[in-house]
mmCIF file of C-alpha atoms in Angstrom:
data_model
loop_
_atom_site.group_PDB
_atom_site.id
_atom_site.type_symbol
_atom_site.label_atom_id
_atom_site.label_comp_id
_atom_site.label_asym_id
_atom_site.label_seq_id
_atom_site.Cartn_x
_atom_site.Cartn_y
_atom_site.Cartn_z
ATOM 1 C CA UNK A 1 40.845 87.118 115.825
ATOM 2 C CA UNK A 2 40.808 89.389 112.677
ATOM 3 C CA UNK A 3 39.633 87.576 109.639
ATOM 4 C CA UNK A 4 39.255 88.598 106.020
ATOM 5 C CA UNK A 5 36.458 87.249 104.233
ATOM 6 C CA UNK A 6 36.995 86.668 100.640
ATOM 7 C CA UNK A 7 33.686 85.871 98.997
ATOM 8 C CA UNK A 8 33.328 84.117 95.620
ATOM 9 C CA UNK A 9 32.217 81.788 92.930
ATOM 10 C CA UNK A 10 35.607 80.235 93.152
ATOM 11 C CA UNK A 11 34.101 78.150 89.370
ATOM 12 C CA UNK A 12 36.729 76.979 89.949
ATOM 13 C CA UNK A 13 39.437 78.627 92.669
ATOM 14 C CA UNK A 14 43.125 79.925 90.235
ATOM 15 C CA UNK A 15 45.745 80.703 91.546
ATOM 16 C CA UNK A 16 45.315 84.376 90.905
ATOM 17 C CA UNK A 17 42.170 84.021 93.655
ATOM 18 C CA UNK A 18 45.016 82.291 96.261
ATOM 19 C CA UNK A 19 47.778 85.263 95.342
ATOM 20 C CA UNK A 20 45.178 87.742 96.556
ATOM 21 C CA UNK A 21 44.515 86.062 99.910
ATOM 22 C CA UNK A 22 48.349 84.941 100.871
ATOM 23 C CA UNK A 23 49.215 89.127 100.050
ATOM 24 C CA UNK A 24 46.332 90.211 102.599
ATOM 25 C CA UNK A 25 47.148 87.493 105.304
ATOM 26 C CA UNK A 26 50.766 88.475 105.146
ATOM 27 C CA UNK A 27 51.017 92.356 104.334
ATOM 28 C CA UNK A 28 48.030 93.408 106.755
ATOM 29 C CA UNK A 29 46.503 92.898 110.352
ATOM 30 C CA UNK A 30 44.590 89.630 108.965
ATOM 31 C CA UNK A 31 45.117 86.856 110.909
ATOM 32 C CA UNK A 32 43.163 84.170 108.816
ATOM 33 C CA UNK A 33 41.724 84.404 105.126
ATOM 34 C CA UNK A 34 38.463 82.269 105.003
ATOM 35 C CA UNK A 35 37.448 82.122 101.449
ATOM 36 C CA UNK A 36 33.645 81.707 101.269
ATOM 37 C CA UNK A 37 32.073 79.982 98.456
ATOM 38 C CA UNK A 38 29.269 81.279 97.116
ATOM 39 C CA UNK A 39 26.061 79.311 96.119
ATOM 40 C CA UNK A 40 24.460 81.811 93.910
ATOM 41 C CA UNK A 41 25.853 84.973 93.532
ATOM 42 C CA UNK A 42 22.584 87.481 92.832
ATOM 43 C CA UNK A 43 24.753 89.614 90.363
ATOM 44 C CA UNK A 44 25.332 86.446 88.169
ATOM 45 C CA UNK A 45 23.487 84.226 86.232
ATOM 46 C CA UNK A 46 26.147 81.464 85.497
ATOM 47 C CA UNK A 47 24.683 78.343 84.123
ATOM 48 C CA UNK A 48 28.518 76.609 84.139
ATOM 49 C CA UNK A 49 28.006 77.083 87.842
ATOM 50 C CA UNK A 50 29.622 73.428 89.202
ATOM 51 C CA UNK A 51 28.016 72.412 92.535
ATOM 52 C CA UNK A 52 28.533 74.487 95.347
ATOM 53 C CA UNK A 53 29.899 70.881 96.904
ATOM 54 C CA UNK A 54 32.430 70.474 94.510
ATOM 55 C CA UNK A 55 33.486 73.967 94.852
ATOM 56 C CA UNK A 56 33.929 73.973 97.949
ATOM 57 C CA UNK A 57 36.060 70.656 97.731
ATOM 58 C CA UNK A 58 38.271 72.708 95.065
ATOM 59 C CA UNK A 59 38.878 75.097 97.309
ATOM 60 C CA UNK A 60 39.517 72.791 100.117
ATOM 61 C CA UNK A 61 42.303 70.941 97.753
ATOM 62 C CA UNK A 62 43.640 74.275 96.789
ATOM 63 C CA UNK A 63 44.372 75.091 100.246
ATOM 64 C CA UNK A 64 45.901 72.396 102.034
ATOM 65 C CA UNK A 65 48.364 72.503 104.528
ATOM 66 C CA UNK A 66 47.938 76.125 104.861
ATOM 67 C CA UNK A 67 46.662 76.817 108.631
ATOM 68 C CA UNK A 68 45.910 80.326 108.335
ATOM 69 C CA UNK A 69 43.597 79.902 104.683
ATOM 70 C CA UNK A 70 40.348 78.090 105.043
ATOM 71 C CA UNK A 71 37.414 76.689 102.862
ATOM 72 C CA UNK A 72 33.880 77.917 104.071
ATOM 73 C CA UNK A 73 30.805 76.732 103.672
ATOM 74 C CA UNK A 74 28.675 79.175 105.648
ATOM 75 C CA UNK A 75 26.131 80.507 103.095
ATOM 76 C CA UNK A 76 24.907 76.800 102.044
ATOM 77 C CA UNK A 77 22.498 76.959 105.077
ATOM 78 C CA UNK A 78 21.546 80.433 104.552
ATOM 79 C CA UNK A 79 18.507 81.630 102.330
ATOM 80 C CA UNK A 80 19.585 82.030 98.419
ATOM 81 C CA UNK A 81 20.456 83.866 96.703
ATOM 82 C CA UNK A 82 23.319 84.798 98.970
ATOM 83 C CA UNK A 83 24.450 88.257 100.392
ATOM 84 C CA UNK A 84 27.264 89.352 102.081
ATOM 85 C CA UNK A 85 25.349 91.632 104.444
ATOM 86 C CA UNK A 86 23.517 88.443 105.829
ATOM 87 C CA UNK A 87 26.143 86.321 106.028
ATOM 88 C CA UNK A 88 28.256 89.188 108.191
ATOM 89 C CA UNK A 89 24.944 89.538 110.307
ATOM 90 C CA UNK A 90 25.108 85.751 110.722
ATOM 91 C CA UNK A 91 28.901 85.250 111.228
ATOM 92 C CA UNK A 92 29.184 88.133 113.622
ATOM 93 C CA UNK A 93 26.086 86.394 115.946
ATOM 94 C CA UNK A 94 28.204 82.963 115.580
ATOM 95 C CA UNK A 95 31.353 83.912 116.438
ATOM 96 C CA UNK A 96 31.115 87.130 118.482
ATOM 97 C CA UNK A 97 34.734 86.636 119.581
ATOM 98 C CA UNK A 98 35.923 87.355 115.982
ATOM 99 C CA UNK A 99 36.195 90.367 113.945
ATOM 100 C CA UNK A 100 35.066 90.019 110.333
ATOM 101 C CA UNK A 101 36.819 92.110 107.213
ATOM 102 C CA UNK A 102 35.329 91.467 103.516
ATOM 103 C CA UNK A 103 37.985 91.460 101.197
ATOM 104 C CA UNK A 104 37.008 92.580 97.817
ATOM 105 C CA UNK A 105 38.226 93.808 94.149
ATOM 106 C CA UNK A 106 38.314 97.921 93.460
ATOM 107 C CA UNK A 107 35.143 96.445 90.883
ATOM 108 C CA UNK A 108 33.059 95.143 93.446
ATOM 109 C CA UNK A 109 33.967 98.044 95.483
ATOM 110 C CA UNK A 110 32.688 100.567 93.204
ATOM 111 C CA UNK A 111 29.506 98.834 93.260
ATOM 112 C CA UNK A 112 28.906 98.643 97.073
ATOM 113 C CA UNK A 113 26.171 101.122 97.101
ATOM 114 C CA UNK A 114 23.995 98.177 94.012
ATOM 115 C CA UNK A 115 24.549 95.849 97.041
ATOM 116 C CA UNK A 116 21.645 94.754 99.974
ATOM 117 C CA UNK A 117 22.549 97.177 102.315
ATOM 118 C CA UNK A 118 25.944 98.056 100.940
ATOM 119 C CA UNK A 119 26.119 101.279 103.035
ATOM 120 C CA UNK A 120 25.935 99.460 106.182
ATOM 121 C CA UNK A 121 28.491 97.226 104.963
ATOM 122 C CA UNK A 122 31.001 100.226 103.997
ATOM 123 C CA UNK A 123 29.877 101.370 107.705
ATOM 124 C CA UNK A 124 30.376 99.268 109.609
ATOM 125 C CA UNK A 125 33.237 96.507 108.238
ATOM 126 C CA UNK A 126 36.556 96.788 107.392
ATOM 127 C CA UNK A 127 37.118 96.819 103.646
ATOM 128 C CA UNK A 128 40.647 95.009 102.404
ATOM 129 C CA UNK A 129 40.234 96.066 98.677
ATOM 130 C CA UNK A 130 42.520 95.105 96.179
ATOM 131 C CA UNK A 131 43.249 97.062 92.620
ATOM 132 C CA UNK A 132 41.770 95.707 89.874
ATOM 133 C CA UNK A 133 42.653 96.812 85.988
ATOM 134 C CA UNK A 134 40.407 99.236 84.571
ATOM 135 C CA UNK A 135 39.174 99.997 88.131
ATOM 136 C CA UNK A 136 40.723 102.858 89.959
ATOM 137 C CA UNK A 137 39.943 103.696 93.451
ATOM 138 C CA UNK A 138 41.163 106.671 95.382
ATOM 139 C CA UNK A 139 40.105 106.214 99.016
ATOM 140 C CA UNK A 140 39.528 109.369 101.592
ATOM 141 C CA UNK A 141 42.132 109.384 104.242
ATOM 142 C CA UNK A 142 38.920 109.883 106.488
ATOM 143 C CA UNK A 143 38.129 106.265 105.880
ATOM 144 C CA UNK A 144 39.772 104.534 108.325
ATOM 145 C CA UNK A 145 38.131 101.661 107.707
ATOM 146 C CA UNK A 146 39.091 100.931 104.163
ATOM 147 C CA UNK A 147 42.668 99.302 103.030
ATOM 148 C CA UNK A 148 43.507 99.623 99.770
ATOM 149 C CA UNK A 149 46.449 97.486 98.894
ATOM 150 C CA UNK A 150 48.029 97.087 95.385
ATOM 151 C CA UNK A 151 48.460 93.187 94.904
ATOM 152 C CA UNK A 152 50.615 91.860 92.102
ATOM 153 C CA UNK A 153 47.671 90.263 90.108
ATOM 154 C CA UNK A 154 47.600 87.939 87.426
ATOM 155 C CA UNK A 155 45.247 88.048 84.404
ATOM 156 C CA UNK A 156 43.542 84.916 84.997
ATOM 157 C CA UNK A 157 39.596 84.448 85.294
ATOM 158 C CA UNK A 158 37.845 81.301 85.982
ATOM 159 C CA UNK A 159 35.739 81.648 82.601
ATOM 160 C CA UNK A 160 39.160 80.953 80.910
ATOM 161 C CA UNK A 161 40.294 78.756 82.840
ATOM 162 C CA UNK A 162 36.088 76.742 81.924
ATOM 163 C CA UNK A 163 36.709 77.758 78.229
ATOM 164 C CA UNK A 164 39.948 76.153 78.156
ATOM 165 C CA UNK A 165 38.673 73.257 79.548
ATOM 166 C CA UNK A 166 36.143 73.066 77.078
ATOM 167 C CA UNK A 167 38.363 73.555 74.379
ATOM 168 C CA UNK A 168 40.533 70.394 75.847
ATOM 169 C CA UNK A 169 43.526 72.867 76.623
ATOM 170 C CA UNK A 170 45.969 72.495 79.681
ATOM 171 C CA UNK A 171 44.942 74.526 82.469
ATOM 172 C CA UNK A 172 48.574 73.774 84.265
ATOM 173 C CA UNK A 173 50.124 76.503 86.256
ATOM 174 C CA UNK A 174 46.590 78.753 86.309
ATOM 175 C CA UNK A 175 45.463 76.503 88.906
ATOM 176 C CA UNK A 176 47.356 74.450 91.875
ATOM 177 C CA UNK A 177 48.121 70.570 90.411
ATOM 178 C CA UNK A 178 45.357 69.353 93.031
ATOM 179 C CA UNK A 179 42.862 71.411 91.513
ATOM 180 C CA UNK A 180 43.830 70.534 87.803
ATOM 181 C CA UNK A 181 43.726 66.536 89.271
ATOM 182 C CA UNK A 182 40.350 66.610 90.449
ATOM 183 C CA UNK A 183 38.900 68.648 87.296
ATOM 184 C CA UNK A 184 40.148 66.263 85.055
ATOM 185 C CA UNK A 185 39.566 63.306 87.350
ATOM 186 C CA UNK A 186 36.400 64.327 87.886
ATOM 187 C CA UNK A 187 35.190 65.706 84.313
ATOM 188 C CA UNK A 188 34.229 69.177 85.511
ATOM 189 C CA UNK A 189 33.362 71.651 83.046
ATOM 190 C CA UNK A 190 33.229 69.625 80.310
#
């Protein structure tokens, strides 16, 4: 099975986040999106980081019902902070019978090469990157292993999304009505 892995914060998951991941699983060869929560990220130092738990929960509540979207948890057991190359290295011994795609912004894209072993990741995985303002990427038809798809994206961040919280604003229609439930239930990002 072909699966895009679309890592991330997800502090918290938007809508914007699930918009990217239903355009890959239906407009490419992915068969499943598996969006993989992040416990520390080593580019960021985020100290409005919610647990990785409740993350993951967000994400869990974001996606329900949809069989072909799902909520992982893989890099909680793996050293910290996390990176993708080690998680790919892990995944592929785990589940040899799968074949694992990182889906990724033009921005993160750019920066491959400041990545642990970025190069073998360009190498040696598919890339599913998506356009991101202010980031151009041409891509060499030599590089087979690179899609570059133009997905209709919203301007939405999850730093607004925390600052509106803050600021005691309505975060309706930026993120699915289970998510906005459980932040307010639960007080996050207060």
């Amino acid at each position: 099975m072909k699966i895009g892995l679309y890592f991330g914060s997800f502090n918290p998951i938007h809508n914007g986040h699930l918009i990217i991941a239903n355009y890959f699983l239906h407009n490419t060869d992915l068969e499943k999106v598996w969006f993989v929560v992040s416990p520390q990220n080593p580019f960021k130092q985020d100290f409005s980081l919610l647990n990785e738990y409740h993350r993951l929960f967000l994400v869990q509540k974001a996606i329900e019902g949809e069989r072909n979207l799902k909520a992982s948890d893989i890099e909680f057991s793996l050293p910290r902070p996390s990176y993708t190359i080690d998680t790919l290295t892990y995944l592929d011994e785990k589940f040899p019978q799968h074949e694992f795609c990182v889906i990724m912004g033009s921005d993160s894209y750019q920066n491959l090469e400041k990545w642990k072993n970025g190069d073998r990741i360009k190498k040696n995985y598919n890339l599913y990157v998506y356009e991101r303002r202010g980031f151009p990427v041409e891509i060499q038809k030599s590089k087979s292993n690179i899609v570059l798809l133009k997905v209709p994206l919203l301007d939405i961040s999850a730093s607004l999304i925390r600052k509106m919280i803050k600021e005691e604003k309505s975060i309706r229609y930026l993120v699915p009505d289970s998510v906005m439930e459980e932040i307010i239930s639960a007080g996050y990002y207060k």
